[in-house]
Amino acid sequence: MVPIRAIRLGSHPFPFLLVSEWALLAIALWSEFSPTLLRRSAGFPAAAQAIVLLFGLMGIWLPLRPQGVKIAHFILQVILILLAARWSTVGLRLFPLLQIVLVLRSSLMFNMLGRVLVTSGTFVVFLIMVQSQLQSLGRSLPPRANEVLLPQLSGIRLNLVVMFSLVLVFLLMLMNALIAERQRGEELKMANQKLKESAAQIEILAMGRERSRIARDIHDSLGHALSGLNIQLEGALKLWEADPEQARNFVTQAKMMGSTALGEARQAVATLRQTDDLRKDLSSEIDLLIQRFRETTGVLPQVAVDCPPLPESVNLTVYRIVQEGLTNISKYARADHVRITIKASSEPAQLAITIEDNGVGFHPHHNSTGFGLRGIRERAEAEGGQLRLITAPGEGCTLSVWFPLDREVT
């Protein structure tokens, strides 16, 4: 953000203050022609009016930096006020109005300390001017009249001083409130700008995560069905001549797998189009996975599900983890015993998923590029959980996933 070096007519932060200044200056000019009992014969009304106009034009440009320019601008305004009061024929009425305008402008130019100093100095100068005017008035009156009017003049002076001090305090508080509100507005504007930039970055990250999620879903759903279809077709090809009946069964199951893959593809498209999410029962959906796994491999896994109803997002995460685990076993493990455990606990409040098999196992560090385990790990981490894999060649595999749950769920 480029720092503002000056306040100009078109960029004034508070246009109503400009209108107020012009109104006060108009009153000051009009006061030169208003009737008064104590007009000074030594005044120069034309010069005073020209100075007031010049003082008004200085409000069109108020420097904000550097500090030396601000001080010079302020001093020049003070000199113009003193000259206007000196040459005016009704200086006592003209002077306070110009001082009020000076305080308003200085509040925009200086910080809090500068505003207090300007306001205090203005009050002191006003006090001196009032005292000087009253002393001049006392010297011009006869002694007898001076004795009679002295108490009344003292009361008038006290009233003027108190009223002007209250006006200055009010102006100082008003300007502080306006400037503070203005600064908060600027900070809010900058915060909104940063928020927009952050939102754009988040959108980019979200698009990347969404692409990863879509890749996981396609791999988990279609990959599972197509892997089973491929196994069935391989079996049919091997038994095509030796056992045509069994080959026909394999082809039939392959057709079922193809229908399942087509259904998964349609479901993925429906999800991408943001249709209503299917509210699945976890146990029944896992049972379907088990049946497909049995049809594909001939192995019936042991399943133990002990958990309360879970949020839909958690149901989907559990389903995909079990699905991917069974897909990996059917493709690589050559196991004849599989056990799946899903259990929720209250202390701590978490859900644990364990998938065990007695297959051939593998070296965990040699399988770092596959989408299967990577997808399971990403799903677990998305729920704030962790993945642990225990396996070795010839010793089967144990895959454990756990992530926290809300206590209300458990």
PDB file of C-alpha atoms in Angstrom, residues 289-410:
ATOM      1  CA  LEU A 289     -17.230 -55.742   0.188  1.00  0.00           C
ATOM      2  CA  ILE A 290     -16.715 -59.052   1.957  1.00  0.00           C
ATOM      3  CA  GLN A 291     -19.004 -60.875  -0.460  1.00  0.00           C
ATOM      4  CA  ARG A 292     -17.193 -59.430  -3.459  1.00  0.00           C
ATOM      5  CA  PHE A 293     -13.866 -60.347  -1.919  1.00  0.00           C
ATOM      6  CA  ARG A 294     -15.072 -63.912  -1.341  1.00  0.00           C
ATOM      7  CA  GLU A 295     -16.321 -64.200  -4.908  1.00  0.00           C
ATOM      8  CA  THR A 296     -12.980 -62.959  -6.190  1.00  0.00           C
ATOM      9  CA  THR A 297     -10.557 -64.875  -3.964  1.00  0.00           C
ATOM     10  CA  GLY A 298     -12.602 -67.647  -2.364  1.00  0.00           C
ATOM     11  CA  VAL A 299     -11.596 -66.389   1.090  1.00  0.00           C
ATOM     12  CA  LEU A 300     -14.220 -65.275   3.600  1.00  0.00           C
ATOM     13  CA  PRO A 301     -12.738 -62.641   5.936  1.00  0.00           C
ATOM     14  CA  GLN A 302     -13.642 -62.531   9.606  1.00  0.00           C
ATOM     15  CA  VAL A 303     -15.223 -59.208  10.435  1.00  0.00           C
ATOM     16  CA  ALA A 304     -15.850 -57.610  13.844  1.00  0.00           C
ATOM     17  CA  VAL A 305     -17.548 -54.205  13.902  1.00  0.00           C
ATOM     18  CA  ASP A 306     -18.069 -52.592  17.301  1.00  0.00           C
ATOM     19  CA  CYS A 307     -18.846 -48.902  16.932  1.00  0.00           C
ATOM     20  CA  PRO A 308     -21.821 -46.562  17.277  1.00  0.00           C
ATOM     21  CA  PRO A 309     -23.364 -44.779  14.286  1.00  0.00           C
ATOM     22  CA  LEU A 310     -20.686 -42.574  12.778  1.00  0.00           C
ATOM     23  CA  PRO A 311     -20.857 -39.345  10.791  1.00  0.00           C
ATOM     24  CA  GLU A 312     -21.216 -39.841   7.060  1.00  0.00           C
ATOM     25  CA  SER A 313     -17.726 -38.559   6.321  1.00  0.00           C
ATOM     26  CA  VAL A 314     -16.229 -41.007   8.803  1.00  0.00           C
ATOM     27  CA  ASN A 315     -18.325 -43.850   7.349  1.00  0.00           C
ATOM     28  CA  LEU A 316     -16.928 -43.076   3.912  1.00  0.00           C
ATOM     29  CA  THR A 317     -13.357 -42.964   5.241  1.00  0.00           C
ATOM     30  CA  VAL A 318     -13.722 -46.338   6.985  1.00  0.00           C
ATOM     31  CA  TYR A 319     -15.353 -47.867   3.922  1.00  0.00           C
ATOM     32  CA  ARG A 320     -12.583 -46.691   1.594  1.00  0.00           C
ATOM     33  CA  ILE A 321      -9.833 -47.888   3.943  1.00  0.00           C
ATOM     34  CA  VAL A 322     -11.350 -51.370   4.210  1.00  0.00           C
ATOM     35  CA  GLN A 323     -11.982 -51.430   0.470  1.00  0.00           C
ATOM     36  CA  GLU A 324      -8.405 -50.526  -0.344  1.00  0.00           C
ATOM     37  CA  GLY A 325      -7.051 -53.005   2.181  1.00  0.00           C
ATOM     38  CA  LEU A 326      -9.052 -55.858   0.638  1.00  0.00           C
ATOM     39  CA  THR A 327      -8.033 -54.765  -2.865  1.00  0.00           C
ATOM     40  CA  ASN A 328      -4.353 -54.952  -1.914  1.00  0.00           C
ATOM     41  CA  ILE A 329      -4.843 -58.398  -0.336  1.00  0.00           C
ATOM     42  CA  SER A 330      -6.668 -59.776  -3.390  1.00  0.00           C
ATOM     43  CA  LYS A 331      -4.010 -58.445  -5.755  1.00  0.00           C
ATOM     44  CA  TYR A 332      -0.793 -59.225  -3.917  1.00  0.00           C
ATOM     45  CA  ALA A 333      -1.113 -61.128  -0.638  1.00  0.00           C
ATOM     46  CA  ARG A 334      -2.254 -64.655  -1.760  1.00  0.00           C
ATOM     47  CA  ALA A 335      -3.692 -65.063   1.730  1.00  0.00           C
ATOM     48  CA  ASP A 336      -6.178 -67.673   2.936  1.00  0.00           C
ATOM     49  CA  HIS A 337      -7.041 -65.941   6.207  1.00  0.00           C
ATOM     50  CA  VAL A 338      -8.151 -62.313   6.604  1.00  0.00           C
ATOM     51  CA  ARG A 339      -9.468 -60.562   9.688  1.00  0.00           C
ATOM     52  CA  ILE A 340     -11.011 -57.085   9.841  1.00  0.00           C
ATOM     53  CA  THR A 341     -11.675 -55.280  13.133  1.00  0.00           C
ATOM     54  CA  ILE A 342     -13.423 -51.919  13.487  1.00  0.00           C
ATOM     55  CA  LYS A 343     -13.749 -50.729  17.054  1.00  0.00           C
ATOM     56  CA  ALA A 344     -14.550 -47.428  18.736  1.00  0.00           C
ATOM     57  CA  SER A 345     -13.308 -46.550  22.204  1.00  0.00           C
ATOM     58  CA  SER A 346     -14.238 -43.761  24.589  1.00  0.00           C
ATOM     59  CA  GLU A 347     -10.927 -43.437  26.469  1.00  0.00           C
ATOM     60  CA  PRO A 348      -9.422 -42.090  24.362  1.00  0.00           C
ATOM     61  CA  ALA A 349     -12.250 -41.205  21.987  1.00  0.00           C
ATOM     62  CA  GLN A 350     -11.024 -42.782  18.787  1.00  0.00           C
ATOM     63  CA  LEU A 351     -11.811 -45.326  16.086  1.00  0.00           C
ATOM     64  CA  ALA A 352      -9.377 -48.140  15.319  1.00  0.00           C
ATOM     65  CA  ILE A 353      -9.346 -50.170  12.091  1.00  0.00           C
ATOM     66  CA  THR A 354      -7.200 -53.292  11.783  1.00  0.00           C
ATOM     67  CA  ILE A 355      -6.833 -55.458   8.669  1.00  0.00           C
ATOM     68  CA  GLU A 356      -4.729 -58.621   9.054  1.00  0.00           C
ATOM     69  CA  ASP A 357      -3.789 -61.336   6.582  1.00  0.00           C
ATOM     70  CA  ASN A 358      -1.430 -64.312   6.519  1.00  0.00           C
ATOM     71  CA  GLY A 359      -0.206 -63.680   2.996  1.00  0.00           C
ATOM     72  CA  VAL A 360       3.258 -63.410   1.527  1.00  0.00           C
ATOM     73  CA  GLY A 361       3.958 -59.991   3.048  1.00  0.00           C
ATOM     74  CA  PHE A 362       6.473 -57.539   1.624  1.00  0.00           C
ATOM     75  CA  HIS A 363       9.198 -55.059   2.499  1.00  0.00           C
ATOM     76  CA  PRO A 364       7.394 -51.857   3.606  1.00  0.00           C
ATOM     77  CA  HIS A 365      10.170 -49.628   2.298  1.00  0.00           C
ATOM     78  CA  HIS A 366       9.974 -51.266  -1.147  1.00  0.00           C
ATOM     79  CA  ASN A 367       6.353 -50.217  -1.616  1.00  0.00           C
ATOM     80  CA  SER A 368       6.451 -46.423  -1.295  1.00  0.00           C
ATOM     81  CA  THR A 369       4.962 -45.447  -4.658  1.00  0.00           C
ATOM     82  CA  GLY A 370       1.667 -47.345  -4.730  1.00  0.00           C
ATOM     83  CA  PHE A 371      -1.579 -45.411  -4.625  1.00  0.00           C
ATOM     84  CA  GLY A 372      -3.219 -47.893  -2.252  1.00  0.00           C
ATOM     85  CA  LEU A 373      -1.228 -47.381   0.923  1.00  0.00           C
ATOM     86  CA  ARG A 374      -0.724 -43.721   0.067  1.00  0.00           C
ATOM     87  CA  GLY A 375      -4.485 -43.253  -0.226  1.00  0.00           C
ATOM     88  CA  ILE A 376      -5.076 -44.998   3.111  1.00  0.00           C
ATOM     89  CA  ARG A 377      -2.464 -42.816   4.790  1.00  0.00           C
ATOM     90  CA  GLU A 378      -3.931 -39.633   3.315  1.00  0.00           C
ATOM     91  CA  ARG A 379      -7.436 -40.588   4.428  1.00  0.00           C
ATOM     92  CA  ALA A 380      -6.227 -41.299   7.944  1.00  0.00           C
ATOM     93  CA  GLU A 381      -4.298 -38.036   8.144  1.00  0.00           C
ATOM     94  CA  ALA A 382      -7.298 -36.118   6.786  1.00  0.00           C
ATOM     95  CA  GLU A 383      -9.232 -37.291   9.860  1.00  0.00           C
ATOM     96  CA  GLY A 384      -6.330 -36.416  12.166  1.00  0.00           C
ATOM     97  CA  GLY A 385      -5.230 -40.047  12.497  1.00  0.00           C
ATOM     98  CA  GLN A 386      -2.252 -42.266  11.754  1.00  0.00           C
ATOM     99  CA  LEU A 387      -1.362 -45.405   9.821  1.00  0.00           C
ATOM    100  CA  ARG A 388       0.850 -48.232  11.090  1.00  0.00           C
ATOM    101  CA  LEU A 389       1.997 -51.081   8.874  1.00  0.00           C
ATOM    102  CA  ILE A 390       3.587 -54.278  10.220  1.00  0.00           C
ATOM    103  CA  THR A 391       4.786 -56.703   7.553  1.00  0.00           C
ATOM    104  CA  ALA A 392       7.757 -58.678   6.314  1.00  0.00           C
ATOM    105  CA  PRO A 393       8.289 -61.169   3.494  1.00  0.00           C
ATOM    106  CA  GLY A 394       6.526 -64.444   4.331  1.00  0.00           C
ATOM    107  CA  GLU A 395       4.971 -63.106   7.574  1.00  0.00           C
ATOM    108  CA  GLY A 396       1.695 -61.644   6.375  1.00  0.00           C
ATOM    109  CA  CYS A 397       0.636 -58.063   6.928  1.00  0.00           C
ATOM    110  CA  THR A 398      -1.154 -56.082   9.664  1.00  0.00           C
ATOM    111  CA  LEU A 399      -2.489 -52.669   8.716  1.00  0.00           C
ATOM    112  CA  SER A 400      -3.730 -50.491  11.586  1.00  0.00           C
ATOM    113  CA  VAL A 401      -5.425 -47.108  11.264  1.00  0.00           C
ATOM    114  CA  TRP A 402      -6.815 -44.985  14.082  1.00  0.00           C
ATOM    115  CA  PHE A 403      -8.147 -41.475  14.262  1.00  0.00           C
ATOM    116  CA  PRO A 404      -9.967 -39.421  16.895  1.00  0.00           C
ATOM    117  CA  LEU A 405     -13.745 -39.159  17.248  1.00  0.00           C
ATOM    118  CA  ASP A 406     -15.987 -36.658  18.981  1.00  0.00           C
ATOM    119  CA  ARG A 407     -16.889 -37.768  22.473  1.00  0.00           C
ATOM    120  CA  GLU A 408     -20.556 -37.341  21.618  1.00  0.00           C
ATOM    121  CA  VAL A 409     -20.162 -40.019  18.949  1.00  0.00           C
ATOM    122  CA  THR A 410     -18.466 -42.510  21.250  1.00  0.00           C
TER     123      THR A 410
END
